[in-house]
PDB file of C-alpha atoms in Angstrom:
ATOM      1  CA  UNK A   1      34.663  15.212  81.729  1.00  0.00           C
ATOM      2  CA  UNK A   2      36.259  12.238  80.015  1.00  0.00           C
ATOM      3  CA  UNK A   3      34.367   9.086  79.095  1.00  0.00           C
ATOM      4  CA  UNK A   4      36.119   5.791  78.510  1.00  0.00           C
ATOM      5  CA  UNK A   5      34.084   3.476  76.298  1.00  0.00           C
ATOM      6  CA  UNK A   6      35.712   0.215  77.224  1.00  0.00           C
ATOM      7  CA  UNK A   7      38.214  -1.011  79.826  1.00  0.00           C
ATOM      8  CA  UNK A   8      38.229  -3.915  82.225  1.00  0.00           C
ATOM      9  CA  UNK A   9      35.195  -2.620  84.128  1.00  0.00           C
ATOM     10  CA  UNK A  10      32.152  -0.668  82.844  1.00  0.00           C
ATOM     11  CA  UNK A  11      32.829   3.040  83.108  1.00  0.00           C
ATOM     12  CA  UNK A  12      36.413   2.552  84.261  1.00  0.00           C
ATOM     13  CA  UNK A  13      38.654   5.558  83.724  1.00  0.00           C
ATOM     14  CA  UNK A  14      41.850   4.375  82.094  1.00  0.00           C
ATOM     15  CA  UNK A  15      44.933   6.580  82.264  1.00  0.00           C
ATOM     16  CA  UNK A  16      46.622   6.850  78.901  1.00  0.00           C
ATOM     17  CA  UNK A  17      50.082   8.051  77.965  1.00  0.00           C
ATOM     18  CA  UNK A  18      50.792  11.531  76.650  1.00  0.00           C
ATOM     19  CA  UNK A  19      49.186  12.370  73.335  1.00  0.00           C
ATOM     20  CA  UNK A  20      51.151  11.788  70.179  1.00  0.00           C
ATOM     21  CA  UNK A  21      50.862  13.763  66.981  1.00  0.00           C
ATOM     22  CA  UNK A  22      47.766  12.312  65.276  1.00  0.00           C
ATOM     23  CA  UNK A  23      48.182  10.306  62.095  1.00  0.00           C
ATOM     24  CA  UNK A  24      45.975  11.745  59.394  1.00  0.00           C
ATOM     25  CA  UNK A  25      44.019   9.454  57.101  1.00  0.00           C
ATOM     26  CA  UNK A  26      44.759  10.352  53.448  1.00  0.00           C
ATOM     27  CA  UNK A  27      41.165  10.446  52.188  1.00  0.00           C
ATOM     28  CA  UNK A  28      39.727  12.439  55.062  1.00  0.00           C
ATOM     29  CA  UNK A  29      41.475  15.795  55.098  1.00  0.00           C
ATOM     30  CA  UNK A  30      41.497  18.558  57.725  1.00  0.00           C
ATOM     31  CA  UNK A  31      38.410  20.744  57.963  1.00  0.00           C
ATOM     32  CA  UNK A  32      36.203  18.098  56.361  1.00  0.00           C
ATOM     33  CA  UNK A  33      33.434  15.958  57.773  1.00  0.00           C
ATOM     34  CA  UNK A  34      33.035  12.335  56.742  1.00  0.00           C
ATOM     35  CA  UNK A  35      31.067   9.258  57.794  1.00  0.00           C
ATOM     36  CA  UNK A  36      32.248   5.815  58.846  1.00  0.00           C
ATOM     37  CA  UNK A  37      30.335   2.743  59.987  1.00  0.00           C
ATOM     38  CA  UNK A  38      31.840   0.717  62.827  1.00  0.00           C
ATOM     39  CA  UNK A  39      30.802  -2.886  63.423  1.00  0.00           C
ATOM     40  CA  UNK A  40      30.044  -2.918  67.149  1.00  0.00           C
ATOM     41  CA  UNK A  41      31.367  -6.404  67.820  1.00  0.00           C
ATOM     42  CA  UNK A  42      32.820  -5.102  71.088  1.00  0.00           C
ATOM     43  CA  UNK A  43      33.129  -1.815  72.988  1.00  0.00           C
ATOM     44  CA  UNK A  44      34.552   1.089  71.008  1.00  0.00           C
ATOM     45  CA  UNK A  45      37.447   1.683  73.426  1.00  0.00           C
ATOM     46  CA  UNK A  46      37.336   5.435  72.792  1.00  0.00           C
ATOM     47  CA  UNK A  47      38.593   7.932  75.369  1.00  0.00           C
ATOM     48  CA  UNK A  48      36.507  11.092  74.886  1.00  0.00           C
ATOM     49  CA  UNK A  49      36.276  14.593  76.282  1.00  0.00           C
ATOM     50  CA  UNK A  50      33.153  16.780  76.237  1.00  0.00           C
ATOM     51  CA  UNK A  51      34.741  20.245  76.104  1.00  0.00           C
ATOM     52  CA  UNK A  52      33.204  21.074  72.708  1.00  0.00           C
ATOM     53  CA  UNK A  53      29.446  21.711  72.647  1.00  0.00           C
ATOM     54  CA  UNK A  54      29.091  20.223  69.160  1.00  0.00           C
ATOM     55  CA  UNK A  55      30.195  16.732  70.166  1.00  0.00           C
ATOM     56  CA  UNK A  56      32.806  14.682  72.030  1.00  0.00           C
ATOM     57  CA  UNK A  57      36.420  14.868  70.891  1.00  0.00           C
ATOM     58  CA  UNK A  58      38.533  11.702  70.746  1.00  0.00           C
ATOM     59  CA  UNK A  59      41.422  11.968  73.199  1.00  0.00           C
ATOM     60  CA  UNK A  60      42.853   8.535  72.364  1.00  0.00           C
ATOM     61  CA  UNK A  61      41.919   5.229  70.719  1.00  0.00           C
ATOM     62  CA  UNK A  62      42.935   2.226  72.843  1.00  0.00           C
ATOM     63  CA  UNK A  63      42.006  -1.354  71.953  1.00  0.00           C
ATOM     64  CA  UNK A  64      38.415  -1.746  70.824  1.00  0.00           C
ATOM     65  CA  UNK A  65      36.042  -1.742  67.873  1.00  0.00           C
ATOM     66  CA  UNK A  66      37.302   1.590  66.489  1.00  0.00           C
ATOM     67  CA  UNK A  67      40.899   0.393  66.538  1.00  0.00           C
ATOM     68  CA  UNK A  68      39.736  -2.748  64.718  1.00  0.00           C
ATOM     69  CA  UNK A  69      38.050  -0.567  62.077  1.00  0.00           C
ATOM     70  CA  UNK A  70      41.183   1.547  61.629  1.00  0.00           C
ATOM     71  CA  UNK A  71      43.367  -1.493  61.015  1.00  0.00           C
ATOM     72  CA  UNK A  72      40.998  -2.722  58.293  1.00  0.00           C
ATOM     73  CA  UNK A  73      40.317   0.732  56.776  1.00  0.00           C
ATOM     74  CA  UNK A  74      43.473   2.864  56.982  1.00  0.00           C
ATOM     75  CA  UNK A  75      42.297   5.256  54.252  1.00  0.00           C
ATOM     76  CA  UNK A  76      39.271   6.304  56.331  1.00  0.00           C
ATOM     77  CA  UNK A  77      40.708   5.763  59.811  1.00  0.00           C
ATOM     78  CA  UNK A  78      39.294   7.626  62.792  1.00  0.00           C
ATOM     79  CA  UNK A  79      42.045   9.661  64.506  1.00  0.00           C
ATOM     80  CA  UNK A  80      42.772  11.215  67.884  1.00  0.00           C
ATOM     81  CA  UNK A  81      41.416  14.798  68.022  1.00  0.00           C
ATOM     82  CA  UNK A  82      38.553  13.994  65.622  1.00  0.00           C
ATOM     83  CA  UNK A  83      35.216  15.449  66.761  1.00  0.00           C
ATOM     84  CA  UNK A  84      32.171  13.153  66.654  1.00  0.00           C
ATOM     85  CA  UNK A  85      29.262  15.219  65.315  1.00  0.00           C
ATOM     86  CA  UNK A  86      26.695  12.403  65.283  1.00  0.00           C
ATOM     87  CA  UNK A  87      26.198   8.705  65.976  1.00  0.00           C
ATOM     88  CA  UNK A  88      23.368   6.876  64.191  1.00  0.00           C
ATOM     89  CA  UNK A  89      21.697  10.236  63.428  1.00  0.00           C
ATOM     90  CA  UNK A  90      21.868  11.327  67.097  1.00  0.00           C
ATOM     91  CA  UNK A  91      23.481  14.786  67.067  1.00  0.00           C
ATOM     92  CA  UNK A  92      23.491  18.176  68.730  1.00  0.00           C
ATOM     93  CA  UNK A  93      23.808  16.950  72.318  1.00  0.00           C
ATOM     94  CA  UNK A  94      27.158  15.725  73.646  1.00  0.00           C
ATOM     95  CA  UNK A  95      25.709  13.488  76.363  1.00  0.00           C
ATOM     96  CA  UNK A  96      23.272  11.861  73.932  1.00  0.00           C
ATOM     97  CA  UNK A  97      26.089  11.129  71.481  1.00  0.00           C
ATOM     98  CA  UNK A  98      28.200   9.542  74.236  1.00  0.00           C
ATOM     99  CA  UNK A  99      25.229   7.446  75.399  1.00  0.00           C
ATOM    100  CA  UNK A 100      24.747   6.201  71.852  1.00  0.00           C
ATOM    101  CA  UNK A 101      28.415   5.207  71.697  1.00  0.00           C
ATOM    102  CA  UNK A 102      28.023   3.320  74.973  1.00  0.00           C
ATOM    103  CA  UNK A 103      25.200   1.185  73.611  1.00  0.00           C
ATOM    104  CA  UNK A 104      26.122  -2.502  73.661  1.00  0.00           C
ATOM    105  CA  UNK A 105      23.285  -3.842  71.481  1.00  0.00           C
ATOM    106  CA  UNK A 106      25.741  -4.840  68.705  1.00  0.00           C
ATOM    107  CA  UNK A 107      24.101  -2.399  66.275  1.00  0.00           C
ATOM    108  CA  UNK A 108      26.572  -0.928  63.751  1.00  0.00           C
ATOM    109  CA  UNK A 109      27.604   2.592  64.704  1.00  0.00           C
ATOM    110  CA  UNK A 110      27.532   5.205  61.939  1.00  0.00           C
ATOM    111  CA  UNK A 111      29.765   8.082  63.026  1.00  0.00           C
ATOM    112  CA  UNK A 112      29.834  11.528  61.436  1.00  0.00           C
ATOM    113  CA  UNK A 113      33.347  12.846  62.065  1.00  0.00           C
ATOM    114  CA  UNK A 114      34.778  16.360  61.804  1.00  0.00           C
ATOM    115  CA  UNK A 115      38.537  16.457  61.361  1.00  0.00           C
ATOM    116  CA  UNK A 116      40.144  19.704  62.589  1.00  0.00           C
ATOM    117  CA  UNK A 117      42.473  21.998  60.718  1.00  0.00           C
ATOM    118  CA  UNK A 118      45.917  22.202  62.290  1.00  0.00           C
ATOM    119  CA  UNK A 119      47.571  25.605  62.651  1.00  0.00           C
ATOM    120  CA  UNK A 120      51.020  26.468  63.945  1.00  0.00           C
ATOM    121  CA  UNK A 121      51.626  29.876  65.474  1.00  0.00           C
ATOM    122  CA  UNK A 122      54.574  31.492  67.221  1.00  0.00           C
ATOM    123  CA  UNK A 123      54.250  34.441  69.585  1.00  0.00           C
ATOM    124  CA  UNK A 124      56.977  36.189  71.542  1.00  0.00           C
ATOM    125  CA  UNK A 125      56.583  36.512  75.308  1.00  0.00           C
ATOM    126  CA  UNK A 126      58.473  38.669  77.808  1.00  0.00           C
ATOM    127  CA  UNK A 127      59.304  37.478  81.348  1.00  0.00           C
ATOM    128  CA  UNK A 128      56.254  37.325  83.652  1.00  0.00           C
ATOM    129  CA  UNK A 129      53.943  38.446  80.850  1.00  0.00           C
ATOM    130  CA  UNK A 130      50.580  36.656  80.888  1.00  0.00           C
ATOM    131  CA  UNK A 131      49.167  34.998  77.790  1.00  0.00           C
ATOM    132  CA  UNK A 132      45.757  36.239  78.867  1.00  0.00           C
ATOM    133  CA  UNK A 133      44.014  32.982  78.011  1.00  0.00           C
ATOM    134  CA  UNK A 134      41.213  31.380  79.970  1.00  0.00           C
ATOM    135  CA  UNK A 135      41.077  27.709  79.011  1.00  0.00           C
ATOM    136  CA  UNK A 136      38.826  24.712  79.565  1.00  0.00           C
ATOM    137  CA  UNK A 137      40.494  21.344  80.089  1.00  0.00           C
ATOM    138  CA  UNK A 138      40.380  18.057  81.976  1.00  0.00           C
ATOM    139  CA  UNK A 139      42.989  15.525  83.069  1.00  0.00           C
ATOM    140  CA  UNK A 140      42.705  13.455  79.889  1.00  0.00           C
ATOM    141  CA  UNK A 141      41.365  15.994  77.400  1.00  0.00           C
ATOM    142  CA  UNK A 142      43.077  16.437  74.071  1.00  0.00           C
ATOM    143  CA  UNK A 143      44.899  19.641  74.996  1.00  0.00           C
ATOM    144  CA  UNK A 144      42.979  22.660  76.320  1.00  0.00           C
ATOM    145  CA  UNK A 145      40.269  24.769  74.700  1.00  0.00           C
ATOM    146  CA  UNK A 146      40.451  28.585  74.528  1.00  0.00           C
ATOM    147  CA  UNK A 147      37.423  30.031  76.327  1.00  0.00           C
ATOM    148  CA  UNK A 148      38.411  33.706  76.611  1.00  0.00           C
ATOM    149  CA  UNK A 149      41.204  36.002  75.364  1.00  0.00           C
ATOM    150  CA  UNK A 150      41.867  38.937  77.711  1.00  0.00           C
ATOM    151  CA  UNK A 151      42.727  42.286  76.125  1.00  0.00           C
ATOM    152  CA  UNK A 152      45.684  42.716  78.504  1.00  0.00           C
ATOM    153  CA  UNK A 153      47.414  39.478  77.481  1.00  0.00           C
ATOM    154  CA  UNK A 154      50.129  38.469  75.025  1.00  0.00           C
ATOM    155  CA  UNK A 155      47.681  36.479  72.881  1.00  0.00           C
ATOM    156  CA  UNK A 156      45.415  39.503  72.332  1.00  0.00           C
ATOM    157  CA  UNK A 157      48.373  41.669  71.297  1.00  0.00           C
ATOM    158  CA  UNK A 158      49.569  38.956  68.917  1.00  0.00           C
ATOM    159  CA  UNK A 159      46.081  38.703  67.398  1.00  0.00           C
ATOM    160  CA  UNK A 160      46.072  42.427  66.668  1.00  0.00           C
ATOM    161  CA  UNK A 161      49.131  41.969  64.438  1.00  0.00           C
ATOM    162  CA  UNK A 162      47.641  39.096  62.422  1.00  0.00           C
ATOM    163  CA  UNK A 163      45.095  38.789  59.612  1.00  0.00           C
ATOM    164  CA  UNK A 164      41.675  37.587  60.753  1.00  0.00           C
ATOM    165  CA  UNK A 165      42.080  33.998  59.549  1.00  0.00           C
ATOM    166  CA  UNK A 166      45.304  33.519  61.525  1.00  0.00           C
ATOM    167  CA  UNK A 167      44.110  34.969  64.819  1.00  0.00           C
ATOM    168  CA  UNK A 168      43.612  32.774  67.857  1.00  0.00           C
ATOM    169  CA  UNK A 169      39.883  32.339  68.506  1.00  0.00           C
ATOM    170  CA  UNK A 170      37.564  31.222  71.267  1.00  0.00           C
ATOM    171  CA  UNK A 171      36.990  27.497  70.730  1.00  0.00           C
ATOM    172  CA  UNK A 172      40.455  26.811  69.297  1.00  0.00           C
ATOM    173  CA  UNK A 173      42.141  23.822  70.922  1.00  0.00           C
ATOM    174  CA  UNK A 174      45.760  24.142  72.009  1.00  0.00           C
ATOM    175  CA  UNK A 175      47.311  20.669  71.697  1.00  0.00           C
ATOM    176  CA  UNK A 176      51.096  21.117  71.528  1.00  0.00           C
ATOM    177  CA  UNK A 177      53.903  23.401  72.735  1.00  0.00           C
ATOM    178  CA  UNK A 178      57.235  23.303  70.909  1.00  0.00           C
ATOM    179  CA  UNK A 179      56.065  20.193  69.052  1.00  0.00           C
ATOM    180  CA  UNK A 180      55.151  18.262  72.212  1.00  0.00           C
ATOM    181  CA  UNK A 181      51.548  17.040  72.235  1.00  0.00           C
ATOM    182  CA  UNK A 182      50.042  17.261  75.731  1.00  0.00           C
ATOM    183  CA  UNK A 183      46.855  16.467  77.594  1.00  0.00           C
ATOM    184  CA  UNK A 184      44.851  19.101  79.403  1.00  0.00           C
ATOM    185  CA  UNK A 185      46.559  19.301  82.789  1.00  0.00           C
ATOM    186  CA  UNK A 186      49.973  18.790  81.208  1.00  0.00           C
ATOM    187  CA  UNK A 187      49.273  21.687  78.835  1.00  0.00           C
ATOM    188  CA  UNK A 188      48.361  24.058  81.660  1.00  0.00           C
ATOM    189  CA  UNK A 189      51.465  23.070  83.645  1.00  0.00           C
ATOM    190  CA  UNK A 190      53.691  23.605  80.591  1.00  0.00           C
ATOM    191  CA  UNK A 191      52.241  27.103  80.101  1.00  0.00           C
ATOM    192  CA  UNK A 192      52.822  27.928  83.776  1.00  0.00           C
ATOM    193  CA  UNK A 193      56.471  26.897  83.454  1.00  0.00           C
ATOM    194  CA  UNK A 194      56.873  29.381  80.587  1.00  0.00           C
ATOM    195  CA  UNK A 195      55.459  32.294  82.615  1.00  0.00           C
ATOM    196  CA  UNK A 196      58.761  33.637  83.943  1.00  0.00           C
ATOM    197  CA  UNK A 197      60.642  33.157  80.695  1.00  0.00           C
ATOM    198  CA  UNK A 198      61.317  35.402  77.732  1.00  0.00           C
ATOM    199  CA  UNK A 199      60.713  33.086  74.813  1.00  0.00           C
ATOM    200  CA  UNK A 200      58.939  32.368  71.567  1.00  0.00           C
ATOM    201  CA  UNK A 201      55.962  30.107  72.168  1.00  0.00           C
ATOM    202  CA  UNK A 202      55.537  27.695  69.271  1.00  0.00           C
ATOM    203  CA  UNK A 203      51.963  26.489  69.576  1.00  0.00           C
ATOM    204  CA  UNK A 204      49.949  23.921  67.631  1.00  0.00           C
ATOM    205  CA  UNK A 205      46.260  24.759  67.425  1.00  0.00           C
ATOM    206  CA  UNK A 206      43.311  22.677  66.195  1.00  0.00           C
ATOM    207  CA  UNK A 207      40.359  24.521  64.698  1.00  0.00           C
ATOM    208  CA  UNK A 208      37.061  22.701  64.079  1.00  0.00           C
TER     209      UNK A 208
END
């Protein structure tokens, strides 16, 4: 499910262009949580997905209050792929966090943000070999989330050759193939196109 907090009509789903590599704010590094306060002078404009149980993930940041904040505060900017852990002390429930973001009472929004760690992995694949990944995604989600790794797949075999910290895990978010950042459906289609090929898959993974 993707929520669009803004647009020309309330609740309108706005199609956005393919994801770009996120720009990282210098004072808010990967794997860290931080807090920002957004003046809610207008709708946030955020496009969100709810694939992570801890909170919504920002798929893109069109025009809105968050974009305004980023322009004024580049050192603590909110970025695509950031996970929103809490809004005004509301946390632990994705729907409740999204409802809080949708509030239009002009109250400042204090967001607790978790920025993911980015990992790049490369695994060899033979023709018609399956990756063995079951993934959750939506049309506009930021990539696709690993839900299961089958023992018969390429990914499981690759994991067995890697140290624990480098292994692909359930909950990791696959956001790019060969350096191209893709949304959920685009990601799945790109993986399908690779199925009959013998190739090295260069994958970019976000870990929260």
